[in-house]
mmCIF file with all atom_site columns, C-alpha atoms in Angstrom:
data_model
loop_
_atom_site.group_PDB
_atom_site.id
_atom_site.type_symbol
_atom_site.label_atom_id
_atom_site.label_alt_id
_atom_site.label_comp_id
_atom_site.label_asym_id
_atom_site.label_entity_id
_atom_site.label_seq_id
_atom_site.pdbx_PDB_ins_code
_atom_site.Cartn_x
_atom_site.Cartn_y
_atom_site.Cartn_z
_atom_site.occupancy
_atom_site.B_iso_or_equiv
_atom_site.pdbx_formal_charge
_atom_site.auth_seq_id
_atom_site.auth_comp_id
_atom_site.auth_asym_id
_atom_site.auth_atom_id
_atom_site.pdbx_PDB_model_num
ATOM 1   C CA . GLU A 1 1   ? -7.879  -9.083  -10.686 1.00 58.00 ? 1   GLU A CA 1
ATOM 2   C CA . LEU A 1 2   ? -6.261  -5.769  -11.376 1.00 66.00 ? 2   LEU A CA 1
ATOM 3   C CA . LEU A 1 3   ? -3.855  -6.843  -14.091 1.00 72.00 ? 3   LEU A CA 1
ATOM 4   C CA . GLY A 1 4   ? -6.370  -9.055  -15.645 1.00 71.00 ? 4   GLY A CA 1
ATOM 5   C CA . GLN A 1 5   ? -8.495  -5.772  -15.941 1.00 73.00 ? 5   GLN A CA 1
ATOM 6   C CA . PHE A 1 6   ? -5.725  -4.021  -17.679 1.00 73.00 ? 6   PHE A CA 1
ATOM 7   C CA . TYR A 1 7   ? -4.844  -6.791  -20.162 1.00 75.00 ? 7   TYR A CA 1
ATOM 8   C CA . ASN A 1 8   ? -8.508  -7.005  -21.315 1.00 77.00 ? 8   ASN A CA 1
ATOM 9   C CA . GLY A 1 9   ? -10.051 -3.782  -20.876 1.00 81.00 ? 9   GLY A CA 1
ATOM 10  C CA . VAL A 1 10  ? -10.498 -0.684  -22.849 1.00 85.00 ? 10  VAL A CA 1
ATOM 11  C CA . LEU A 1 11  ? -10.312 2.834   -21.571 1.00 85.00 ? 11  LEU A CA 1
ATOM 12  C CA . LYS A 1 12  ? -12.845 5.140   -23.603 1.00 89.00 ? 12  LYS A CA 1
ATOM 13  C CA . ILE A 1 13  ? -12.197 8.718   -23.810 1.00 91.00 ? 13  ILE A CA 1
ATOM 14  C CA . GLU A 1 14  ? -14.546 11.777  -24.608 1.00 92.00 ? 14  GLU A CA 1
ATOM 15  C CA . LEU A 1 15  ? -13.394 14.858  -25.900 1.00 91.00 ? 15  LEU A CA 1
ATOM 16  C CA . ARG A 1 16  ? -15.785 17.723  -24.789 1.00 89.00 ? 16  ARG A CA 1
ATOM 17  C CA . GLY A 1 17  ? -16.022 21.597  -25.191 1.00 88.00 ? 17  GLY A CA 1
ATOM 18  C CA . ALA A 1 18  ? -18.165 24.482  -24.050 1.00 84.00 ? 18  ALA A CA 1
ATOM 19  C CA . THR A 1 19  ? -18.623 28.016  -25.143 1.00 82.00 ? 19  THR A CA 1
ATOM 20  C CA . PRO A 1 20  ? -17.412 30.968  -22.953 1.00 81.00 ? 20  PRO A CA 1
ATOM 21  C CA . ALA A 1 21  ? -21.131 32.106  -22.542 1.00 79.00 ? 21  ALA A CA 1
ATOM 22  C CA . SER A 1 22  ? -22.543 28.495  -21.713 1.00 80.00 ? 22  SER A CA 1
ATOM 23  C CA . ASP A 1 23  ? -21.893 25.647  -19.314 1.00 78.00 ? 23  ASP A CA 1
ATOM 24  C CA . LYS A 1 24  ? -23.305 23.306  -21.743 1.00 84.00 ? 24  LYS A CA 1
ATOM 25  C CA . GLN A 1 25  ? -20.913 20.606  -22.813 1.00 87.00 ? 25  GLN A CA 1
ATOM 26  C CA . HIS A 1 26  ? -20.867 19.536  -26.491 1.00 88.00 ? 26  HIS A CA 1
ATOM 27  C CA . LEU A 1 27  ? -19.307 16.202  -27.612 1.00 91.00 ? 27  LEU A CA 1
ATOM 28  C CA . LEU A 1 28  ? -16.365 16.988  -29.946 1.00 91.00 ? 28  LEU A CA 1
ATOM 29  C CA . GLY A 1 29  ? -14.460 13.460  -30.300 1.00 93.00 ? 29  GLY A CA 1
ATOM 30  C CA . LEU A 1 30  ? -14.478 9.698   -29.088 1.00 93.00 ? 30  LEU A CA 1
ATOM 31  C CA . GLY A 1 31  ? -11.323 7.698   -28.757 1.00 92.00 ? 31  GLY A CA 1
ATOM 32  C CA . SER A 1 32  ? -10.291 4.519   -27.076 1.00 90.00 ? 32  SER A CA 1
ATOM 33  C CA . VAL A 1 33  ? -7.088  2.523   -26.047 1.00 85.00 ? 33  VAL A CA 1
ATOM 34  C CA . ALA A 1 34  ? -6.529  -0.911  -24.971 1.00 83.00 ? 34  ALA A CA 1
ATOM 35  C CA . LEU A 1 35  ? -4.995  -0.824  -21.477 1.00 78.00 ? 35  LEU A CA 1
ATOM 36  C CA . ALA A 1 36  ? -2.756  -3.638  -22.336 1.00 77.00 ? 36  ALA A CA 1
ATOM 37  C CA . THR A 1 37  ? -0.668  -1.350  -24.363 1.00 71.00 ? 37  THR A CA 1
ATOM 38  C CA . LEU A 1 38  ? -0.023  1.015   -21.276 1.00 67.00 ? 38  LEU A CA 1
ATOM 39  C CA . LEU A 1 39  ? 1.981   -1.776  -19.628 1.00 69.00 ? 39  LEU A CA 1
ATOM 40  C CA . SER A 1 40  ? 4.957   -1.889  -21.572 1.00 68.00 ? 40  SER A CA 1
ATOM 41  C CA . TYR A 1 41  ? 7.029   -1.939  -18.557 1.00 63.00 ? 41  TYR A CA 1
ATOM 42  C CA . GLY A 1 42  ? 9.552   -4.469  -19.667 1.00 56.00 ? 42  GLY A CA 1
ATOM 43  C CA . ALA A 1 43  ? 10.941  -2.109  -22.195 1.00 57.00 ? 43  ALA A CA 1
ATOM 44  C CA . HIS A 1 44  ? 12.007  0.520   -19.738 1.00 65.00 ? 44  HIS A CA 1
ATOM 45  C CA . ALA A 1 45  ? 15.062  0.472   -17.720 1.00 67.00 ? 45  ALA A CA 1
ATOM 46  C CA . GLN A 1 46  ? 13.440  2.901   -15.172 1.00 71.00 ? 46  GLN A CA 1
ATOM 47  C CA . GLN A 1 47  ? 11.772  1.032   -12.312 1.00 69.00 ? 47  GLN A CA 1
ATOM 48  C CA . ASN A 1 48  ? 8.597   2.933   -12.456 1.00 72.00 ? 48  ASN A CA 1
ATOM 49  C CA . PRO A 1 49  ? 8.369   4.732   -15.696 1.00 77.00 ? 49  PRO A CA 1
ATOM 50  C CA . MET A 1 50  ? 5.814   7.119   -17.150 1.00 79.00 ? 50  MET A CA 1
ATOM 51  C CA . ILE A 1 51  ? 3.916   5.232   -20.073 1.00 78.00 ? 51  ILE A CA 1
ATOM 52  C CA . SER A 1 52  ? 2.485   7.414   -22.829 1.00 81.00 ? 52  SER A CA 1
ATOM 53  C CA . LYS A 1 53  ? 0.162   6.483   -25.749 1.00 84.00 ? 53  LYS A CA 1
ATOM 54  C CA . LEU A 1 54  ? -1.098  8.684   -28.578 1.00 88.00 ? 54  LEU A CA 1
ATOM 55  C CA . VAL A 1 55  ? -4.977  8.166   -28.984 1.00 90.00 ? 55  VAL A CA 1
ATOM 56  C CA . ASN A 1 56  ? -7.007  9.328   -32.004 1.00 91.00 ? 56  ASN A CA 1
ATOM 57  C CA . MET A 1 57  ? -9.986  11.260  -31.269 1.00 93.00 ? 57  MET A CA 1
ATOM 58  C CA . CYS A 1 58  ? -12.800 10.744  -33.915 1.00 94.00 ? 58  CYS A CA 1
ATOM 59  C CA . ASP A 1 59  ? -15.775 12.816  -35.091 1.00 93.00 ? 59  ASP A CA 1
ATOM 60  C CA . PRO A 1 60  ? -18.755 11.121  -33.031 1.00 92.00 ? 60  PRO A CA 1
ATOM 61  C CA . SER A 1 61  ? -20.815 10.995  -36.193 1.00 91.00 ? 61  SER A CA 1
ATOM 62  C CA . ASN A 1 62  ? -18.147 9.555   -38.331 1.00 91.00 ? 62  ASN A CA 1
ATOM 63  C CA . ALA A 1 63  ? -15.311 7.401   -36.940 1.00 87.00 ? 63  ALA A CA 1
ATOM 64  C CA . ASP A 1 64  ? -13.192 7.810   -40.115 1.00 89.00 ? 64  ASP A CA 1
ATOM 65  C CA . VAL A 1 65  ? -12.670 11.549  -39.454 1.00 91.00 ? 65  VAL A CA 1
ATOM 66  C CA . THR A 1 66  ? -10.076 12.436  -36.915 1.00 92.00 ? 66  THR A CA 1
ATOM 67  C CA . VAL A 1 67  ? -10.668 15.512  -35.127 1.00 92.00 ? 67  VAL A CA 1
ATOM 68  C CA . ALA A 1 68  ? -7.825  15.612  -32.369 1.00 92.00 ? 68  ALA A CA 1
ATOM 69  C CA . CYS A 1 69  ? -4.911  13.506  -31.124 1.00 92.00 ? 69  CYS A CA 1
ATOM 70  C CA . ILE A 1 70  ? -4.546  13.153  -27.161 1.00 90.00 ? 70  ILE A CA 1
ATOM 71  C CA . ARG A 1 71  ? -1.375  11.728  -25.634 1.00 89.00 ? 71  ARG A CA 1
ATOM 72  C CA . LEU A 1 72  ? -2.491  9.762   -22.613 1.00 85.00 ? 72  LEU A CA 1
ATOM 73  C CA . LYS A 1 73  ? -0.047  9.259   -19.889 1.00 83.00 ? 73  LYS A CA 1
ATOM 74  C CA . LEU A 1 74  ? -0.135  6.563   -16.967 1.00 80.00 ? 74  LEU A CA 1
ATOM 75  C CA . LYS A 1 75  ? 2.104   6.415   -13.937 1.00 77.00 ? 75  LYS A CA 1
ATOM 76  C CA . MET A 1 76  ? 1.363   3.869   -11.211 1.00 75.00 ? 76  MET A CA 1
ATOM 77  C CA . ARG A 1 77  ? 1.424   4.947   -7.617  1.00 76.00 ? 77  ARG A CA 1
ATOM 78  C CA . TYR A 1 78  ? 4.036   2.202   -6.992  1.00 73.00 ? 78  TYR A CA 1
ATOM 79  C CA . PRO A 1 79  ? 6.094   0.101   -9.515  1.00 73.00 ? 79  PRO A CA 1
ATOM 80  C CA . ILE A 1 80  ? 4.127   -2.972  -10.828 1.00 74.00 ? 80  ILE A CA 1
ATOM 81  C CA . ALA A 1 81  ? 6.990   -4.629  -12.940 1.00 73.00 ? 81  ALA A CA 1
ATOM 82  C CA . ASP A 1 82  ? 7.030   -7.794  -10.676 1.00 75.00 ? 82  ASP A CA 1
ATOM 83  C CA . LEU A 1 83  ? 3.203   -8.026  -10.672 1.00 76.00 ? 83  LEU A CA 1
ATOM 84  C CA . ILE A 1 84  ? 3.275   -8.137  -14.281 1.00 75.00 ? 84  ILE A CA 1
ATOM 85  C CA . GLU A 1 85  ? 6.102   -10.705 -14.615 1.00 75.00 ? 85  GLU A CA 1
ATOM 86  C CA . ASP A 1 86  ? 3.967   -12.968 -12.026 1.00 76.00 ? 86  ASP A CA 1
ATOM 87  C CA . PHE A 1 87  ? 0.839   -12.413 -13.972 1.00 74.00 ? 87  PHE A CA 1
ATOM 88  C CA . HIS A 1 88  ? 2.457   -13.459 -17.286 1.00 72.00 ? 88  HIS A CA 1
ATOM 89  C CA . ARG A 1 89  ? 3.742   -16.371 -15.683 1.00 73.00 ? 89  ARG A CA 1
ATOM 90  C CA . ARG A 1 90  ? 0.462   -17.460 -14.233 1.00 71.00 ? 90  ARG A CA 1
ATOM 91  C CA . ARG A 1 91  ? -1.329  -17.042 -17.401 1.00 68.00 ? 91  ARG A CA 1
ATOM 92  C CA . GLY A 1 92  ? 1.234   -19.120 -19.204 1.00 65.00 ? 92  GLY A CA 1
ATOM 93  C CA . ILE A 1 93  ? 0.612   -21.855 -16.728 1.00 56.00 ? 93  ILE A CA 1
ATOM 94  C CA . ARG A 1 94  ? -3.206  -21.791 -17.308 1.00 59.00 ? 94  ARG A CA 1
ATOM 95  C CA . GLU A 1 95  ? -2.745  -21.599 -21.191 1.00 61.00 ? 95  GLU A CA 1
ATOM 96  C CA . THR A 1 96  ? -0.601  -24.674 -20.988 1.00 53.00 ? 96  THR A CA 1
ATOM 97  C CA . GLY A 1 97  ? -2.934  -26.590 -18.871 1.00 54.00 ? 97  GLY A CA 1
ATOM 98  C CA . ARG A 1 98  ? -5.956  -25.811 -21.382 1.00 55.00 ? 98  ARG A CA 1
ATOM 99  C CA . LYS A 1 99  ? -3.832  -26.764 -24.410 1.00 51.00 ? 99  LYS A CA 1
ATOM 100 C CA . VAL A 1 100 ? -2.919  -30.134 -22.885 1.00 46.00 ? 100 VAL A CA 1
ATOM 101 C CA . GLY A 1 101 ? -6.375  -30.717 -21.539 1.00 46.00 ? 101 GLY A CA 1
ATOM 102 C CA . GLN A 1 102 ? -5.232  -31.404 -18.204 1.00 50.00 ? 102 GLN A CA 1
ATOM 103 C CA . PRO A 1 103 ? -6.906  -29.969 -15.052 1.00 51.00 ? 103 PRO A CA 1
ATOM 104 C CA . SER A 1 104 ? -5.072  -27.339 -12.978 1.00 61.00 ? 104 SER A CA 1
ATOM 105 C CA . VAL A 1 105 ? -5.646  -29.295 -9.790  1.00 69.00 ? 105 VAL A CA 1
ATOM 106 C CA . ASP A 1 106 ? -4.646  -32.547 -8.475  1.00 75.00 ? 106 ASP A CA 1
ATOM 107 C CA . PRO A 1 107 ? -7.849  -34.856 -9.059  1.00 77.00 ? 107 PRO A CA 1
ATOM 108 C CA . ARG A 1 108 ? -7.357  -36.587 -5.805  1.00 80.00 ? 108 ARG A CA 1
ATOM 109 C CA . LEU A 1 109 ? -7.957  -33.259 -3.972  1.00 82.00 ? 109 LEU A CA 1
ATOM 110 C CA . LEU A 1 110 ? -11.242 -32.265 -5.824  1.00 83.00 ? 110 LEU A CA 1
ATOM 111 C CA . GLY A 1 111 ? -14.338 -32.781 -3.720  1.00 85.00 ? 111 GLY A CA 1
ATOM 112 C CA . SER A 1 112 ? -12.195 -33.008 -0.423  1.00 89.00 ? 112 SER A CA 1
ATOM 113 C CA . THR A 1 113 ? -12.150 -30.983 2.555   1.00 90.00 ? 113 THR A CA 1
ATOM 114 C CA . ARG A 1 114 ? -8.683  -29.601 3.704   1.00 90.00 ? 114 ARG A CA 1
ATOM 115 C CA . THR A 1 115 ? -7.198  -27.054 6.183   1.00 91.00 ? 115 THR A CA 1
ATOM 116 C CA . LEU A 1 116 ? -5.558  -24.298 4.806   1.00 90.00 ? 116 LEU A CA 1
ATOM 117 C CA . SER A 1 117 ? -2.959  -22.772 7.210   1.00 92.00 ? 117 SER A CA 1
ATOM 118 C CA . ILE A 1 118 ? -1.773  -19.264 6.485   1.00 92.00 ? 118 ILE A CA 1
ATOM 119 C CA . ASP A 1 119 ? 1.296   -18.372 8.683   1.00 93.00 ? 119 ASP A CA 1
ATOM 120 C CA . ILE A 1 120 ? 2.307   -14.719 8.597   1.00 92.00 ? 120 ILE A CA 1
ATOM 121 C CA . HIS A 1 121 ? 5.301   -14.022 10.859  1.00 92.00 ? 121 HIS A CA 1
ATOM 122 C CA . GLN A 1 122 ? 6.951   -10.754 10.202  1.00 91.00 ? 122 GLN A CA 1
ATOM 123 C CA . ALA A 1 123 ? 7.415   -7.810  7.779   1.00 91.00 ? 123 ALA A CA 1
ATOM 124 C CA . HIS A 1 124 ? 10.356  -5.808  6.815   1.00 89.00 ? 124 HIS A CA 1
ATOM 125 C CA . ASP A 1 125 ? 11.053  -2.312  5.682   1.00 89.00 ? 125 ASP A CA 1
ATOM 126 C CA . LEU A 1 126 ? 7.671   -1.021  5.556   1.00 89.00 ? 126 LEU A CA 1
ATOM 127 C CA . ARG A 1 127 ? 7.072   2.481   4.529   1.00 84.00 ? 127 ARG A CA 1
ATOM 128 C CA . PRO A 1 128 ? 4.445   5.195   4.920   1.00 82.00 ? 128 PRO A CA 1
ATOM 129 C CA . ALA A 1 129 ? 2.131   5.561   1.682   1.00 72.00 ? 129 ALA A CA 1
ATOM 130 C CA . GLY A 1 130 ? 2.801   9.343   1.812   1.00 66.00 ? 130 GLY A CA 1
ATOM 131 C CA . PRO A 1 131 ? 5.217   11.953  3.438   1.00 64.00 ? 131 PRO A CA 1
ATOM 132 C CA . ARG A 1 132 ? 2.798   12.475  6.526   1.00 60.00 ? 132 ARG A CA 1
ATOM 133 C CA . ARG A 1 133 ? 4.746   10.868  8.907   1.00 71.00 ? 133 ARG A CA 1
ATOM 134 C CA . SER A 1 134 ? 7.884   8.750   9.570   1.00 83.00 ? 134 SER A CA 1
ATOM 135 C CA . ALA A 1 135 ? 8.348   4.940   9.241   1.00 85.00 ? 135 ALA A CA 1
ATOM 136 C CA . HIS A 1 136 ? 8.410   4.701   12.960  1.00 87.00 ? 136 HIS A CA 1
ATOM 137 C CA . GLN A 1 137 ? 4.654   5.994   13.327  1.00 87.00 ? 137 GLN A CA 1
ATOM 138 C CA . LEU A 1 138 ? 3.432   3.298   11.262  1.00 90.00 ? 138 LEU A CA 1
ATOM 139 C CA . ARG A 1 139 ? 0.776   1.026   12.999  1.00 90.00 ? 139 ARG A CA 1
ATOM 140 C CA . PRO A 1 140 ? 0.727   -1.804  10.408  1.00 92.00 ? 140 PRO A CA 1
ATOM 141 C CA . TYR A 1 141 ? -1.844  -4.576  10.508  1.00 93.00 ? 141 TYR A CA 1
ATOM 142 C CA . VAL A 1 142 ? -2.556  -7.528  8.130   1.00 93.00 ? 142 VAL A CA 1
ATOM 143 C CA . PHE A 1 143 ? -5.651  -8.092  6.122   1.00 92.00 ? 143 PHE A CA 1
ATOM 144 C CA . TYR A 1 144 ? -7.153  -10.974 3.934   1.00 91.00 ? 144 TYR A CA 1
ATOM 145 C CA . GLN A 1 145 ? -10.165 -13.005 3.243   1.00 89.00 ? 145 GLN A CA 1
ATOM 146 C CA . ILE A 1 146 ? -10.837 -16.209 1.760   1.00 88.00 ? 146 ILE A CA 1
ATOM 147 C CA . PRO A 1 147 ? -14.165 -16.777 -0.194  1.00 83.00 ? 147 PRO A CA 1
ATOM 148 C CA . GLY A 1 148 ? -16.838 -18.278 2.162   1.00 84.00 ? 148 GLY A CA 1
ATOM 149 C CA . HIS A 1 149 ? -14.727 -16.977 5.177   1.00 88.00 ? 149 HIS A CA 1
ATOM 150 C CA . PRO A 1 150 ? -15.100 -13.998 7.461   1.00 89.00 ? 150 PRO A CA 1
ATOM 151 C CA . PRO A 1 151 ? -12.224 -11.262 7.038   1.00 90.00 ? 151 PRO A CA 1
ATOM 152 C CA . HIS A 1 152 ? -9.113  -11.860 8.966   1.00 92.00 ? 152 HIS A CA 1
ATOM 153 C CA . PHE A 1 153 ? -7.126  -9.346  10.669  1.00 93.00 ? 153 PHE A CA 1
ATOM 154 C CA . SER A 1 154 ? -3.847  -9.516  12.587  1.00 93.00 ? 154 SER A CA 1
ATOM 155 C CA . ARG A 1 155 ? -2.939  -7.602  15.698  1.00 92.00 ? 155 ARG A CA 1
ATOM 156 C CA . THR A 1 156 ? -1.568  -3.921  15.090  1.00 93.00 ? 156 THR A CA 1
ATOM 157 C CA . GLY A 1 157 ? 2.089   -3.671  15.366  1.00 92.00 ? 157 GLY A CA 1
ATOM 158 C CA . GLN A 1 158 ? 4.207   -0.563  15.345  1.00 92.00 ? 158 GLN A CA 1
ATOM 159 C CA . GLY A 1 159 ? 6.922   0.612   13.395  1.00 91.00 ? 159 GLY A CA 1
ATOM 160 C CA . PRO A 1 160 ? 8.656   -0.614  9.852   1.00 91.00 ? 160 PRO A CA 1
ATOM 161 C CA . GLU A 1 161 ? 9.735   -3.813  11.187  1.00 93.00 ? 161 GLU A CA 1
ATOM 162 C CA . VAL A 1 162 ? 7.096   -5.947  12.799  1.00 92.00 ? 162 VAL A CA 1
ATOM 163 C CA . ARG A 1 163 ? 6.554   -9.218  13.877  1.00 92.00 ? 163 ARG A CA 1
ATOM 164 C CA . PHE A 1 164 ? 2.694   -10.484 13.586  1.00 93.00 ? 164 PHE A CA 1
ATOM 165 C CA . ASP A 1 165 ? 3.342   -14.225 14.321  1.00 93.00 ? 165 ASP A CA 1
ATOM 166 C CA . ASP A 1 166 ? -0.158  -14.727 12.894  1.00 94.00 ? 166 ASP A CA 1
ATOM 167 C CA . ILE A 1 167 ? -1.568  -18.205 12.122  1.00 92.00 ? 167 ILE A CA 1
ATOM 168 C CA . GLY A 1 168 ? -4.875  -18.424 10.423  1.00 92.00 ? 168 GLY A CA 1
ATOM 169 C CA . MET A 1 169 ? -6.633  -21.831 9.816   1.00 91.00 ? 169 MET A CA 1
ATOM 170 C CA . ALA A 1 170 ? -9.586  -22.442 7.390   1.00 91.00 ? 170 ALA A CA 1
ATOM 171 C CA . GLN A 1 171 ? -11.462 -25.357 6.492   1.00 92.00 ? 171 GLN A CA 1
ATOM 172 C CA . ILE A 1 172 ? -11.486 -25.542 2.568   1.00 89.00 ? 172 ILE A CA 1
ATOM 173 C CA . ARG A 1 173 ? -13.646 -27.278 0.346   1.00 89.00 ? 173 ARG A CA 1
ATOM 174 C CA . VAL A 1 174 ? -11.728 -27.967 -2.866  1.00 87.00 ? 174 VAL A CA 1
ATOM 175 C CA . ASP A 1 175 ? -14.698 -27.875 -5.259  1.00 86.00 ? 175 ASP A CA 1
ATOM 176 C CA . PRO A 1 176 ? -15.042 -26.188 -8.744  1.00 82.00 ? 176 PRO A CA 1
ATOM 177 C CA . GLU A 1 177 ? -15.864 -22.912 -7.158  1.00 83.00 ? 177 GLU A CA 1
ATOM 178 C CA . PHE A 1 178 ? -13.079 -22.805 -5.124  1.00 84.00 ? 178 PHE A CA 1
ATOM 179 C CA . CYS A 1 179 ? -10.705 -23.900 -7.977  1.00 81.00 ? 179 CYS A CA 1
ATOM 180 C CA . HIS A 1 180 ? -12.196 -20.951 -10.179 1.00 77.00 ? 180 HIS A CA 1
ATOM 181 C CA . TRP A 1 181 ? -11.022 -18.594 -7.523  1.00 80.00 ? 181 TRP A CA 1
ATOM 182 C CA . VAL A 1 182 ? -7.698  -19.663 -7.169  1.00 79.00 ? 182 VAL A CA 1
ATOM 183 C CA . GLU A 1 183 ? -6.897  -19.559 -10.937 1.00 75.00 ? 183 GLU A CA 1
ATOM 184 C CA . SER A 1 184 ? -8.849  -16.383 -11.446 1.00 74.00 ? 184 SER A CA 1
ATOM 185 C CA . SER A 1 185 ? -8.087  -14.251 -8.572  1.00 72.00 ? 185 SER A CA 1
ATOM 186 C CA . GLY A 1 186 ? -4.291  -14.373 -8.914  1.00 67.00 ? 186 GLY A CA 1
ATOM 187 C CA . GLY A 1 187 ? -3.813  -15.936 -5.551  1.00 73.00 ? 187 GLY A CA 1
ATOM 188 C CA . LEU A 1 188 ? -4.673  -14.940 -2.009  1.00 83.00 ? 188 LEU A CA 1
ATOM 189 C CA . HIS A 1 189 ? -4.248  -11.390 -1.701  1.00 85.00 ? 189 HIS A CA 1
ATOM 190 C CA . ILE A 1 190 ? -2.658  -10.379 1.941   1.00 88.00 ? 190 ILE A CA 1
ATOM 191 C CA . VAL A 1 191 ? -2.711  -6.664  2.158   1.00 89.00 ? 191 VAL A CA 1
ATOM 192 C CA . ILE A 1 192 ? -0.855  -4.554  5.218   1.00 90.00 ? 192 ILE A CA 1
ATOM 193 C CA . PHE A 1 193 ? -2.840  -1.386  6.218   1.00 89.00 ? 193 PHE A CA 1
ATOM 194 C CA . ASP A 1 194 ? -1.466  1.335   8.250   1.00 88.00 ? 194 ASP A CA 1
ATOM 195 C CA . ASP A 1 195 ? -3.908  2.323   11.149  1.00 87.00 ? 195 ASP A CA 1
ATOM 196 C CA . ALA A 1 196 ? -1.856  5.386   12.215  1.00 84.00 ? 196 ALA A CA 1
ATOM 197 C CA . PRO A 1 197 ? -4.089  8.405   11.973  1.00 77.00 ? 197 PRO A CA 1
ATOM 198 C CA . ASP A 1 198 ? -3.064  11.256  9.637   1.00 62.00 ? 198 ASP A CA 1
ATOM 199 C CA . THR A 1 199 ? -3.679  13.875  12.276  1.00 47.00 ? 199 THR A CA 1
ATOM 200 C CA . ASP A 1 200 ? -3.924  13.870  15.930  1.00 43.00 ? 200 ASP A CA 1
ATOM 201 C CA . ALA A 1 201 ? -7.888  13.690  15.895  1.00 39.00 ? 201 ALA A CA 1
ATOM 202 C CA . CYS A 1 202 ? -9.378  10.115  16.582  1.00 41.00 ? 202 CYS A CA 1
ATOM 203 C CA . ILE A 1 203 ? -10.439 8.274   13.781  1.00 40.00 ? 203 ILE A CA 1
ATOM 204 C CA . ASP A 1 204 ? -13.953 6.261   13.662  1.00 44.00 ? 204 ASP A CA 1
ATOM 205 C CA . PRO A 1 205 ? -13.213 3.256   11.299  1.00 43.00 ? 205 PRO A CA 1
ATOM 206 C CA . SER A 1 206 ? -16.977 2.779   11.228  1.00 45.00 ? 206 SER A CA 1
ATOM 207 C CA . SER A 1 207 ? -17.441 6.147   9.559   1.00 44.00 ? 207 SER A CA 1
ATOM 208 C CA . PRO A 1 208 ? -17.291 6.623   5.782   1.00 43.00 ? 208 PRO A CA 1
ATOM 209 C CA . SER A 1 209 ? -15.790 9.963   6.263   1.00 41.00 ? 209 SER A CA 1
ATOM 210 C CA . ASP A 1 210 ? -12.836 8.572   8.177   1.00 39.00 ? 210 ASP A CA 1
ATOM 211 C CA . VAL A 1 211 ? -12.499 5.544   6.093   1.00 38.00 ? 211 VAL A CA 1
ATOM 212 C CA . GLY A 1 212 ? -10.181 7.364   3.629   1.00 38.00 ? 212 GLY A CA 1
ATOM 213 C CA . SER A 1 213 ? -7.730  8.172   6.676   1.00 36.00 ? 213 SER A CA 1
ATOM 214 C CA . LEU A 1 214 ? -6.597  4.538   6.957   1.00 37.00 ? 214 LEU A CA 1
ATOM 215 C CA . GLY A 1 215 ? -3.454  4.602   4.600   1.00 40.00 ? 215 GLY A CA 1
ATOM 216 C CA . LEU A 1 216 ? -2.256  1.563   2.635   1.00 38.00 ? 216 LEU A CA 1
ATOM 217 C CA . VAL A 1 217 ? 1.198   0.649   3.246   1.00 41.00 ? 217 VAL A CA 1
#
């Protein structure tokens, strides 16, 4: 889960330099910053703010000596305030469940096989990832994958307003492995991709060089 990586991860930074007469780099300083400190979106009125953090760079041979300070800035491509709020809510539910010692799944479901139905009917107000085309040139399709099952792709639509009317069915064994996936993955990730090419040239999805030409809506 992306936000789980941010809340638990650390970004390590190296400061390096080279003399004009040589390309050899010398390690001048080391620093680190907890990624969680960069996600202070709740304190900003702006929908997608630029977050900054001052990082102390220490001497590689003596961590008590500061050799420089670097201001690190982070701006997500898209606003994630809603994702952060949802992450906090899910984490709070899991923490509450652990504290009271209760399982997070109905005991009557454990060990049973159930049919999971995923209905995706329509998408509204889709926008291209960049300025390369108008929204009416979008060719969106839906992708998701349940562990233990093949990837699922919907039909490809056209434009910013699309009806998929896609219904997927999967037989799910409610075992500890599936429960762990539900609790740790942040839910089923349903992603809309844009299959419209950047240029008039044809794109081969099987070619690694062409995969980057498929834009994410």
